């Protein structure tokens, strides 16, 4: 076992519970021909299990010391490639073959930023299985008119089918995080659940609609579009963004696109 003191700035909470590790691996169920990518392998708690499946595996670790230790311990595995990089700058296009199965017990301090970053590579992905803060998973699967529902829910639910698998208690890690954790699986849609003509317009409208949660849609969108557009798609401008379904956001965005083309 690698000796290393956990670094808070890298969100290091290492898995130490073999039963939980096995449950995560079972949820992934890798097969020999698949190409897996692990974000933040740390001391290799998940990596060592994944290697038993003989699948192609790329692991990306930011911490230089952990990277060196991983190279020392695991470089004899031919099917394994180890990268010492910031995942928020990592170019997934360099990985072949596709599709990729991306997994990780993610550093919680960058998890939402990373989920948005990975949207640029959604076309390469078969599925993603992540350990995240429970609160973030609840936001991912949230329905309209709840306090958890926001930009993360709407944008990610447009791209992925999202399944919460199970919760993980803090004792499963060392050091134990101050928050509850959950395992979530995201599977990109081959056909999106709604039609969006212009992604940039959609992103802009969703971001603005949630910019001030307590304000009405009319107020939050006033710098972007006319109130008439909101009424034309049959939405009350006085409601808040959090009341809109994905379909309504798509309708609003498409109407905006049509009037600006
Ligand atoms: N997979 C290990 C486990 O389950 O025990 C470690 C998980 S720990 C929660 C997160 C890991 O991500 C750490 O090893 C940390 O150094 C690494 N990490 C943090 N920020 C990163 C980044 N921007 N890019 C790549 N790895 C990062």
Short mmCIF file of N, CA and C and ligand atoms in Angstrom, two decimals, residues 10-15 38 40-43 45-46 60-63 66 85-87 105-107 110, ligand 1:
data_model
loop_
_atom_site.label_atom_id
_atom_site.label_comp_id
_atom_site.label_asym_id
_atom_site.label_seq_id
_atom_site.Cartn_x
_atom_site.Cartn_y
_atom_site.Cartn_z
N UNK A 10 -6.39 18.94 -2.95
CA UNK A 10 -6.68 18.07 -4.09
C UNK A 10 -7.91 17.20 -3.84
N UNK A 11 -8.67 17.54 -2.80
CA UNK A 11 -9.90 16.79 -2.51
C UNK A 11 -9.63 15.33 -2.24
N UNK A 12 -8.55 15.06 -1.51
CA UNK A 12 -8.14 13.65 -1.34
C UNK A 12 -8.85 12.98 -0.15
N UNK A 13 -9.83 12.16 -0.48
CA UNK A 13 -10.47 11.28 0.49
C UNK A 13 -10.40 9.88 -0.13
N UNK A 14 -9.50 9.08 0.40
CA UNK A 14 -9.21 7.79 -0.25
C UNK A 14 -10.17 6.70 0.21
N UNK A 15 -10.63 5.92 -0.73
CA UNK A 15 -11.53 4.81 -0.38
C UNK A 15 -10.76 3.75 0.37
N UNK A 38 -9.90 6.44 -15.68
CA UNK A 38 -10.18 6.77 -14.28
C UNK A 38 -9.64 8.17 -13.95
N UNK A 40 -8.53 10.80 -11.23
CA UNK A 40 -8.07 10.87 -9.84
C UNK A 40 -7.90 9.50 -9.20
N UNK A 41 -6.96 8.68 -9.70
CA UNK A 41 -6.78 7.33 -9.14
C UNK A 41 -6.24 7.33 -7.71
N UNK A 42 -5.62 8.43 -7.30
CA UNK A 42 -5.12 8.51 -5.92
C UNK A 42 -4.10 7.43 -5.63
N UNK A 43 -4.40 6.61 -4.62
CA UNK A 43 -3.47 5.53 -4.25
C UNK A 43 -3.83 4.22 -4.95
N UNK A 45 -6.97 2.69 -5.23
CA UNK A 45 -7.98 1.82 -4.60
C UNK A 45 -8.90 1.17 -5.65
N UNK A 46 -9.37 1.98 -6.60
CA UNK A 46 -10.24 1.43 -7.66
C UNK A 46 -9.40 0.84 -8.79
N UNK A 60 -5.66 9.40 -14.75
CA UNK A 60 -5.17 10.79 -14.79
C UNK A 60 -5.13 11.33 -13.37
N UNK A 61 -3.91 11.63 -12.90
CA UNK A 61 -3.73 12.08 -11.51
C UNK A 61 -2.95 13.40 -11.50
N UNK A 62 -3.45 14.38 -10.75
CA UNK A 62 -2.80 15.69 -10.69
C UNK A 62 -1.63 15.73 -9.70
N UNK A 63 -1.77 15.05 -8.59
CA UNK A 63 -0.76 15.11 -7.52
C UNK A 63 0.53 14.41 -7.97
N UNK A 66 1.66 11.31 -5.89
CA UNK A 66 0.85 10.12 -6.15
C UNK A 66 1.14 9.56 -7.54
N UNK A 85 -1.65 14.93 -14.99
CA UNK A 85 -2.26 16.14 -15.55
C UNK A 85 -3.48 16.58 -14.74
N UNK A 86 -3.83 17.85 -14.95
CA UNK A 86 -5.07 18.38 -14.39
C UNK A 86 -6.21 17.92 -15.30
N UNK A 87 -7.17 17.24 -14.74
CA UNK A 87 -8.25 16.70 -15.56
C UNK A 87 -9.04 17.82 -16.25
N UNK A 105 -13.71 8.33 -8.28
CA UNK A 105 -14.12 8.91 -6.99
C UNK A 105 -13.58 10.33 -7.06
N UNK A 106 -14.43 11.24 -7.46
CA UNK A 106 -13.96 12.56 -7.90
C UNK A 106 -13.55 13.46 -6.75
N UNK A 107 -12.57 14.37 -7.02
CA UNK A 107 -12.28 15.40 -6.03
C UNK A 107 -13.49 16.34 -5.94
N UNK A 110 -13.88 20.13 -7.29
CA UNK A 110 -14.00 20.51 -8.71
C UNK A 110 -15.12 19.73 -9.42
N1 LIG B 1 -9.53 7.19 -6.52
C1 LIG B 1 -8.91 7.35 -5.22
C2 LIG B 1 -9.73 6.62 -4.18
O1 LIG B 1 -10.92 6.36 -4.45
O2 LIG B 1 -9.21 6.34 -3.10
C3 LIG B 1 -8.74 8.83 -4.84
C4 LIG B 1 -10.00 9.66 -4.84
S1 LIG B 1 -9.79 11.28 -4.19
C5 LIG B 1 -11.43 11.65 -3.72
C6 LIG B 1 -9.59 12.33 -5.61
C7 LIG B 1 -8.31 12.14 -6.41
O3 LIG B 1 -8.30 13.08 -7.49
C8 LIG B 1 -7.04 12.41 -5.62
O4 LIG B 1 -6.10 11.42 -5.89
C9 LIG B 1 -6.55 13.77 -6.13
O5 LIG B 1 -5.17 13.96 -6.04
C10 LIG B 1 -7.03 13.72 -7.58
N2 LIG B 1 -7.25 15.04 -8.18
C11 LIG B 1 -7.64 16.19 -7.56
N3 LIG B 1 -7.77 17.18 -8.44
C12 LIG B 1 -7.46 16.66 -9.66
C13 LIG B 1 -7.40 17.20 -10.98
N4 LIG B 1 -7.71 18.47 -11.21
N5 LIG B 1 -7.02 16.39 -11.99
C14 LIG B 1 -6.72 15.07 -11.75
N6 LIG B 1 -6.76 14.51 -10.53
C15 LIG B 1 -7.12 15.28 -9.50
#
